[in-house]
mmCIF file of C-alpha atoms in Angstrom:
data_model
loop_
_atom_site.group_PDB
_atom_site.id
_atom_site.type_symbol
_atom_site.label_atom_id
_atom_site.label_comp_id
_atom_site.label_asym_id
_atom_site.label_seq_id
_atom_site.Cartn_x
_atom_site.Cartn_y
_atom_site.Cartn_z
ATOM 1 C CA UNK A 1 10.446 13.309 -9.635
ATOM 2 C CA UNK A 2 6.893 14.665 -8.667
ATOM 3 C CA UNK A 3 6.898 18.447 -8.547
ATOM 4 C CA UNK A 4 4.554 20.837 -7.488
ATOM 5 C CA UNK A 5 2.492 22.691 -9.659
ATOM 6 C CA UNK A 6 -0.604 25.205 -9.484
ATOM 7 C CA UNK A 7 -4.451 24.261 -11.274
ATOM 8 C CA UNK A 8 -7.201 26.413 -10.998
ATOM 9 C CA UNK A 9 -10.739 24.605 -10.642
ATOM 10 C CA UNK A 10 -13.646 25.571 -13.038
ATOM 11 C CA UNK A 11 -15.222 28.095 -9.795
ATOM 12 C CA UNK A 12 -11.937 29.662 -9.913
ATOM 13 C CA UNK A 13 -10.247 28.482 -7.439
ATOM 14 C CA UNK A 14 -6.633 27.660 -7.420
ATOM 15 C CA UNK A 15 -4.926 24.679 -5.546
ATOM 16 C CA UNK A 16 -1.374 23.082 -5.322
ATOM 17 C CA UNK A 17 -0.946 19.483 -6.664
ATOM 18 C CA UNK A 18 2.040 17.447 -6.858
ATOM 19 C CA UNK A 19 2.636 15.787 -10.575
ATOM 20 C CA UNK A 20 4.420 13.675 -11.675
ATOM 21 C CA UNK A 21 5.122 12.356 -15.850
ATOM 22 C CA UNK A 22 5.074 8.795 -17.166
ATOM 23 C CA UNK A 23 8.016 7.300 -17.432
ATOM 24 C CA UNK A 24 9.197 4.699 -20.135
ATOM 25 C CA UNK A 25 5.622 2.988 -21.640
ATOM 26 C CA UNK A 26 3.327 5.332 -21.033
ATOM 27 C CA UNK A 27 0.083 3.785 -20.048
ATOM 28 C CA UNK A 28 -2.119 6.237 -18.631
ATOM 29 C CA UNK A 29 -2.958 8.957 -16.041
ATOM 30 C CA UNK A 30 -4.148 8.619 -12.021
ATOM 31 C CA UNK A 31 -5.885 10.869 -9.772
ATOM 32 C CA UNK A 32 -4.060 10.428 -6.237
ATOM 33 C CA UNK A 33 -6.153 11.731 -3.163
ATOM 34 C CA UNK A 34 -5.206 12.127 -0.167
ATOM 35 C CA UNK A 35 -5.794 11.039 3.371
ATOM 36 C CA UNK A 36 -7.242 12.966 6.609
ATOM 37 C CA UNK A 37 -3.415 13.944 7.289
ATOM 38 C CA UNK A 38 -3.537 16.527 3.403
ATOM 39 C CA UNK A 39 -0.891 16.407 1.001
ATOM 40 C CA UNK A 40 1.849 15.178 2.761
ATOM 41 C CA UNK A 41 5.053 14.396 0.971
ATOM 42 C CA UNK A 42 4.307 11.027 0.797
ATOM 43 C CA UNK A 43 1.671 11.633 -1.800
ATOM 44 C CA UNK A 44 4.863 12.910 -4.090
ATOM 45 C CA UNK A 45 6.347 9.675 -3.736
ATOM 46 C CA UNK A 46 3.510 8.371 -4.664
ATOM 47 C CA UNK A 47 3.090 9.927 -7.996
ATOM 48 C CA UNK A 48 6.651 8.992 -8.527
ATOM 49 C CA UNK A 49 5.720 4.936 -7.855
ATOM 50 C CA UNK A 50 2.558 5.575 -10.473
ATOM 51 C CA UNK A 51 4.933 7.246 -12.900
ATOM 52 C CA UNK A 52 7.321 4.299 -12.779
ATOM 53 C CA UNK A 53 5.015 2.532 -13.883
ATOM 54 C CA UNK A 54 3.802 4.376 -16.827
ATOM 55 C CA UNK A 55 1.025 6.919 -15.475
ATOM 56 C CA UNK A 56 1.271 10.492 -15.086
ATOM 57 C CA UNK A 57 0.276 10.734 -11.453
ATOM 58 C CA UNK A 58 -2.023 14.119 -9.566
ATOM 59 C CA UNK A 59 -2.151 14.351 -6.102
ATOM 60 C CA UNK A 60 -4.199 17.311 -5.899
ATOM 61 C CA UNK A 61 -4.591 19.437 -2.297
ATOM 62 C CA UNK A 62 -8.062 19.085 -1.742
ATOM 63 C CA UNK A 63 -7.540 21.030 1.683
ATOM 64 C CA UNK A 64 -6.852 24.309 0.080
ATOM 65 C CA UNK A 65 -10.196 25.471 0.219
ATOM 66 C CA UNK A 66 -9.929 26.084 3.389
ATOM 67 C CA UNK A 67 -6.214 26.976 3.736
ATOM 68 C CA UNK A 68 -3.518 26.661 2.155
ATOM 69 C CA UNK A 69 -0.368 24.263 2.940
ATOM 70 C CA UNK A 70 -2.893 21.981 5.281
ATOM 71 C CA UNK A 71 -0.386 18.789 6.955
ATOM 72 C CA UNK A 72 -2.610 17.357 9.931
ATOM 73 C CA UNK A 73 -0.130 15.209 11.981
ATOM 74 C CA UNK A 74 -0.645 10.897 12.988
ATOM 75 C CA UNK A 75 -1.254 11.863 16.333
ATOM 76 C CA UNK A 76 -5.352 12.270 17.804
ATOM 77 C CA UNK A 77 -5.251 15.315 17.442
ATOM 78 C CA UNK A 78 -4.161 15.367 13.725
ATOM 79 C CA UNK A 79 -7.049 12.960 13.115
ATOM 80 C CA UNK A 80 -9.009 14.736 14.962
ATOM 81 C CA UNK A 81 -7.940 17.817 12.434
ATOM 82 C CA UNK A 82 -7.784 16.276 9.186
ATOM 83 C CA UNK A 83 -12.030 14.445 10.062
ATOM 84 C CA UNK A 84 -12.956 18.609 10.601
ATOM 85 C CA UNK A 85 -11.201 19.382 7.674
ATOM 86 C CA UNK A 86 -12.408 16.970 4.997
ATOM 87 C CA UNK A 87 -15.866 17.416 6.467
ATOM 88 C CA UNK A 88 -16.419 21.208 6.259
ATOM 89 C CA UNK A 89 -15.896 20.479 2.571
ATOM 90 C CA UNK A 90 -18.658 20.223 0.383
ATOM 91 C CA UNK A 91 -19.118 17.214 -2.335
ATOM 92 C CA UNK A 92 -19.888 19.456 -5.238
ATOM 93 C CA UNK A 93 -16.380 21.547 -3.641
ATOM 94 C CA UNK A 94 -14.369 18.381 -3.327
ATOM 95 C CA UNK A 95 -15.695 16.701 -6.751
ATOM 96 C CA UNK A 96 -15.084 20.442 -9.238
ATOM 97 C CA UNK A 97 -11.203 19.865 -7.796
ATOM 98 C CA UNK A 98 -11.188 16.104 -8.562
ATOM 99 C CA UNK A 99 -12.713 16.741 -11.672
ATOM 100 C CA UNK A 100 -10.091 19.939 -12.275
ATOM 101 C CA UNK A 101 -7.045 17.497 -11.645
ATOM 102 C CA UNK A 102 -8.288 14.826 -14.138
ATOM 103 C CA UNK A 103 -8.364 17.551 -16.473
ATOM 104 C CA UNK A 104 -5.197 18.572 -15.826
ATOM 105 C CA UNK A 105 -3.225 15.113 -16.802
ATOM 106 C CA UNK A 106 -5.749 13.680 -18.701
ATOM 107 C CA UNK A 107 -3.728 12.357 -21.756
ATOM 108 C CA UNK A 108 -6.150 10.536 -24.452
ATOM 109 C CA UNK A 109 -5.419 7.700 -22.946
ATOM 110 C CA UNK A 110 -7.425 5.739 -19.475
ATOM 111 C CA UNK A 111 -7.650 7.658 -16.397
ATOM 112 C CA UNK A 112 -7.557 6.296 -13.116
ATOM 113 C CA UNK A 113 -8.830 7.161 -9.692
ATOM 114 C CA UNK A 114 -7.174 6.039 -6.493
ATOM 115 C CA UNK A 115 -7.253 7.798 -2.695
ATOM 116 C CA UNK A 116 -5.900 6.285 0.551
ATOM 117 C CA UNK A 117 -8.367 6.562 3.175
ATOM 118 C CA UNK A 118 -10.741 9.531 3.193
ATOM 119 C CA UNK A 119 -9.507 9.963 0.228
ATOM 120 C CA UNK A 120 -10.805 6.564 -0.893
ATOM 121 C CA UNK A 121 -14.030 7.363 0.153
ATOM 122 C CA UNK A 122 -13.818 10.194 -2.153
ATOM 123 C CA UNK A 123 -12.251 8.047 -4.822
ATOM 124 C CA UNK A 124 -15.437 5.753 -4.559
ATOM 125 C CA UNK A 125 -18.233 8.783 -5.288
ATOM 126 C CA UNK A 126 -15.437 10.174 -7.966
ATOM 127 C CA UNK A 127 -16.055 6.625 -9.664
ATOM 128 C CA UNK A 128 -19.485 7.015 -9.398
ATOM 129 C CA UNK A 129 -20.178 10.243 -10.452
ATOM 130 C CA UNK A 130 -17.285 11.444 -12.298
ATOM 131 C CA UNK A 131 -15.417 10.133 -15.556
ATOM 132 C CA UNK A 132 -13.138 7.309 -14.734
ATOM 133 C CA UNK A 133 -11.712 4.271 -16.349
ATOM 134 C CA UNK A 134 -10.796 2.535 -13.418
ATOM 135 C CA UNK A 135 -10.574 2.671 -9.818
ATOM 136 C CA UNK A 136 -7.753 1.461 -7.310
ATOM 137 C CA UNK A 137 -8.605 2.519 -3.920
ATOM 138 C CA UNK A 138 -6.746 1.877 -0.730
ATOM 139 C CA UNK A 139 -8.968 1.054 2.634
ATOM 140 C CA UNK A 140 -11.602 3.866 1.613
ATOM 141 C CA UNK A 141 -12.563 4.808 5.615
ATOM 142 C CA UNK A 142 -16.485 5.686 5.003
ATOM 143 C CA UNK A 143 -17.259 3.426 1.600
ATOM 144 C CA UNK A 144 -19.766 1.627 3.725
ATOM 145 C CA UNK A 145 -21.604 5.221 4.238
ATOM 146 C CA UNK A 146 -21.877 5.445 0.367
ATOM 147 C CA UNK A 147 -22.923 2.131 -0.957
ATOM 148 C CA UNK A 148 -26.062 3.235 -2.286
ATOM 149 C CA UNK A 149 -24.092 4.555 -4.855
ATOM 150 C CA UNK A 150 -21.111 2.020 -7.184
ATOM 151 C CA UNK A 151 -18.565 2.808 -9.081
ATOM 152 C CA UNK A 152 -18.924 2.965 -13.207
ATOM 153 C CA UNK A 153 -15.877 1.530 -13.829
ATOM 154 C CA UNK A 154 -13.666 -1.470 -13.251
ATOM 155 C CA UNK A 155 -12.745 -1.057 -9.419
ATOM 156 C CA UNK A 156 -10.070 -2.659 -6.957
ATOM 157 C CA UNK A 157 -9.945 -1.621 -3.312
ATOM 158 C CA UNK A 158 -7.900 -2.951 -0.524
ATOM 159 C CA UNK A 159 -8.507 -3.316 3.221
ATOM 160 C CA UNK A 160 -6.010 -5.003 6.096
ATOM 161 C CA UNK A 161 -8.241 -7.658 7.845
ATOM 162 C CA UNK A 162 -7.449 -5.647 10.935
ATOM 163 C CA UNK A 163 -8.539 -2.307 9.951
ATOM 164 C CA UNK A 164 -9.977 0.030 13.008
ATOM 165 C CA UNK A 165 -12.138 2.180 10.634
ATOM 166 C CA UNK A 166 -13.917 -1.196 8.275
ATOM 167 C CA UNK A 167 -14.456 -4.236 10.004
ATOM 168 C CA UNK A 168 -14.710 -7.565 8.210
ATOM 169 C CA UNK A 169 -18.695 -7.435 8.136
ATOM 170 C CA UNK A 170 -18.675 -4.292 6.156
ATOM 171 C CA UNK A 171 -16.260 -5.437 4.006
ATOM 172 C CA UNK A 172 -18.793 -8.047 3.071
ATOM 173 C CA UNK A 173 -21.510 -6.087 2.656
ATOM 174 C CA UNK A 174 -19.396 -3.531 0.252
ATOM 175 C CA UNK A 175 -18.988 -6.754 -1.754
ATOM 176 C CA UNK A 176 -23.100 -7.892 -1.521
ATOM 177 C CA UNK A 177 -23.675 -4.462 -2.495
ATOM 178 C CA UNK A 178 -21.107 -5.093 -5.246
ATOM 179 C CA UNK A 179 -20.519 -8.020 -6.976
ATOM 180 C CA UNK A 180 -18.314 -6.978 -9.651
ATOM 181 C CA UNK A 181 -15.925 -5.067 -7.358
ATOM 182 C CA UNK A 182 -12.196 -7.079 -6.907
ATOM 183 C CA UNK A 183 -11.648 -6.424 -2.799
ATOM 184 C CA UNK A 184 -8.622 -7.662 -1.587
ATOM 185 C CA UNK A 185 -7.820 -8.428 1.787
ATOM 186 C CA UNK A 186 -4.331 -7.922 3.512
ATOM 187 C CA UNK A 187 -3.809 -10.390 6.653
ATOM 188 C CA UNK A 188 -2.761 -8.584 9.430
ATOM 189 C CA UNK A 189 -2.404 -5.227 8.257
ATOM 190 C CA UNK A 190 -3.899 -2.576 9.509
ATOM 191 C CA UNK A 191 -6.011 0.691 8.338
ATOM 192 C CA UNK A 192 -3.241 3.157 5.900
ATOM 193 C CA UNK A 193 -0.846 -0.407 5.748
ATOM 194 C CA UNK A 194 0.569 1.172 2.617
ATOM 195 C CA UNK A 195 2.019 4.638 3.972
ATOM 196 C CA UNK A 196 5.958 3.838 5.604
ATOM 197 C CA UNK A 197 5.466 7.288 7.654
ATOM 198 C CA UNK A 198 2.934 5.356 9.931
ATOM 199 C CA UNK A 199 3.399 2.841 12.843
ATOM 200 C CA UNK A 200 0.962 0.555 10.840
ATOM 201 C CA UNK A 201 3.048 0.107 7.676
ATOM 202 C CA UNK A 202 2.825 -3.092 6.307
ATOM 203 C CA UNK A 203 5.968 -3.814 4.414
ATOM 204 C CA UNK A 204 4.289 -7.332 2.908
ATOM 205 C CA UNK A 205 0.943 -5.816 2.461
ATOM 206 C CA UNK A 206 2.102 -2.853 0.030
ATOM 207 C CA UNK A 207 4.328 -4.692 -1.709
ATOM 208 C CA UNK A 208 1.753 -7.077 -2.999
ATOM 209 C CA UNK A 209 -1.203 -4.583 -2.852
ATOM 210 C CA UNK A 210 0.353 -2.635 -5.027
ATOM 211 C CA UNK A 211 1.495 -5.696 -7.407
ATOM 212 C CA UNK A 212 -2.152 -6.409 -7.640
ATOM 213 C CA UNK A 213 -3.338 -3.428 -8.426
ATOM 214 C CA UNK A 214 -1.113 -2.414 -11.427
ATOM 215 C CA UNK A 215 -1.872 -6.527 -12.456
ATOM 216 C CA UNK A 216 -5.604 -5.137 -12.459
ATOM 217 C CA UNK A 217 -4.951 -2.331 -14.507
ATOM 218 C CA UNK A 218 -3.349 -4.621 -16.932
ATOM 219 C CA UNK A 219 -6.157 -6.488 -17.168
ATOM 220 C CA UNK A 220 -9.129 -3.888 -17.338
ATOM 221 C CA UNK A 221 -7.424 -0.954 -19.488
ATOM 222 C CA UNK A 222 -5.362 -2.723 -22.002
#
């Protein structure tokens, strides 16, 4: 059961995370982040599906720098929100509370990076210029912005085929720019497929998605 807990960044600054421990073989720790919407409570029940599996899950609140207890809503205006938000952030800002929150469950074992969205494009530069193991990324919204930079670690990310924010021919080029990097696409699943809150929940789509990823894991970390 993820709880909530309090980690303070190495500027000083505090933030609210949800956690969550291992349970049974314990394999590893993950880095959640979140989408444009903040740390909604699906995020908890997300570390809980990463601690079933034996990771000790962080879904830090990136958002609290600007306020605390940020939930932008599904609707426009929410995205609208949550695009203001996450860009009035600065990288080195958004990167020391990444960084903080790998810290904070980091376990002498791998650590993994993952994000859903925005927070898969931030997942991507983490990968790149942070201190990962591997990365499992879900439909990262502006990767194609930041492929002159690659992950430095053994990466999966998933798109739908029908995604409004990545079409098909950036998808391609994400994989020209990146040879090494496992994509998988999702037929007919839209962008954030994997979150049941939204209308574009894929039931099929994060079912297998997420079979793949922790077969991934499997194969790169152990």
């Amino acid at each position: 059961m993820s709880t909530e807990i309090k980690i303070k960044a190495s500027d000083g600054h505090s933030f609210d995370a949800w956690q969550s421990e291992a349970r049974g073989e314990k394999k590893g720790s993950v880095v959640v982040l979140h989408a444009i919407t903040g740390r909604i409570s699906h995020l908890a029940d997300v570390c809980d599906q990463w601690a079933d599996n034996g990771y000790t899950a962080i879904a830090p609140s990136l958002f609290d720098r600007i306020s605390p207890n940020i939930i932008n809503s599904y609707d426009p205006d929410g995205v609208k929100a949550g695009i203001c938000h996450y860009t009035s952030l600065t990288e080195k800002q958004i990167l020391t509370d990444i960084a903080a929150s790998s810290e904070k469950v980091k376990r002498n074992q791998p650590i993994v990076i993952s994000g859903f969205c925005t927070g898969g494009t931030w997942a991507w530069v983490s990968a790149a210029k942070l201190h990962f193991d591997a990365m499992v990324n879900y439909y990262g919204s502006h990767v194609p912005a930041w492929l002159h930079i690659s992950p430095n670690c053994p990466s999966i990310i998933h798109y739908g085929d029908i995604d409004h924010c990545v079409s098909m021919k950036e998808i391609a080029d994400i994989q020209t720019a990146n040879p090494d990097l496992k994509i998988k696409i999702h037929p007919g699943a839209k962008h954030a497929f994997f979150n049941p809150e939204q209308e574009s929940y894929h039931t099929e789509a994060a079912k297998i998605s997420w079979a793949q990823s922790m077969e991934f894991l499997d194969q790169v970390l152990f």
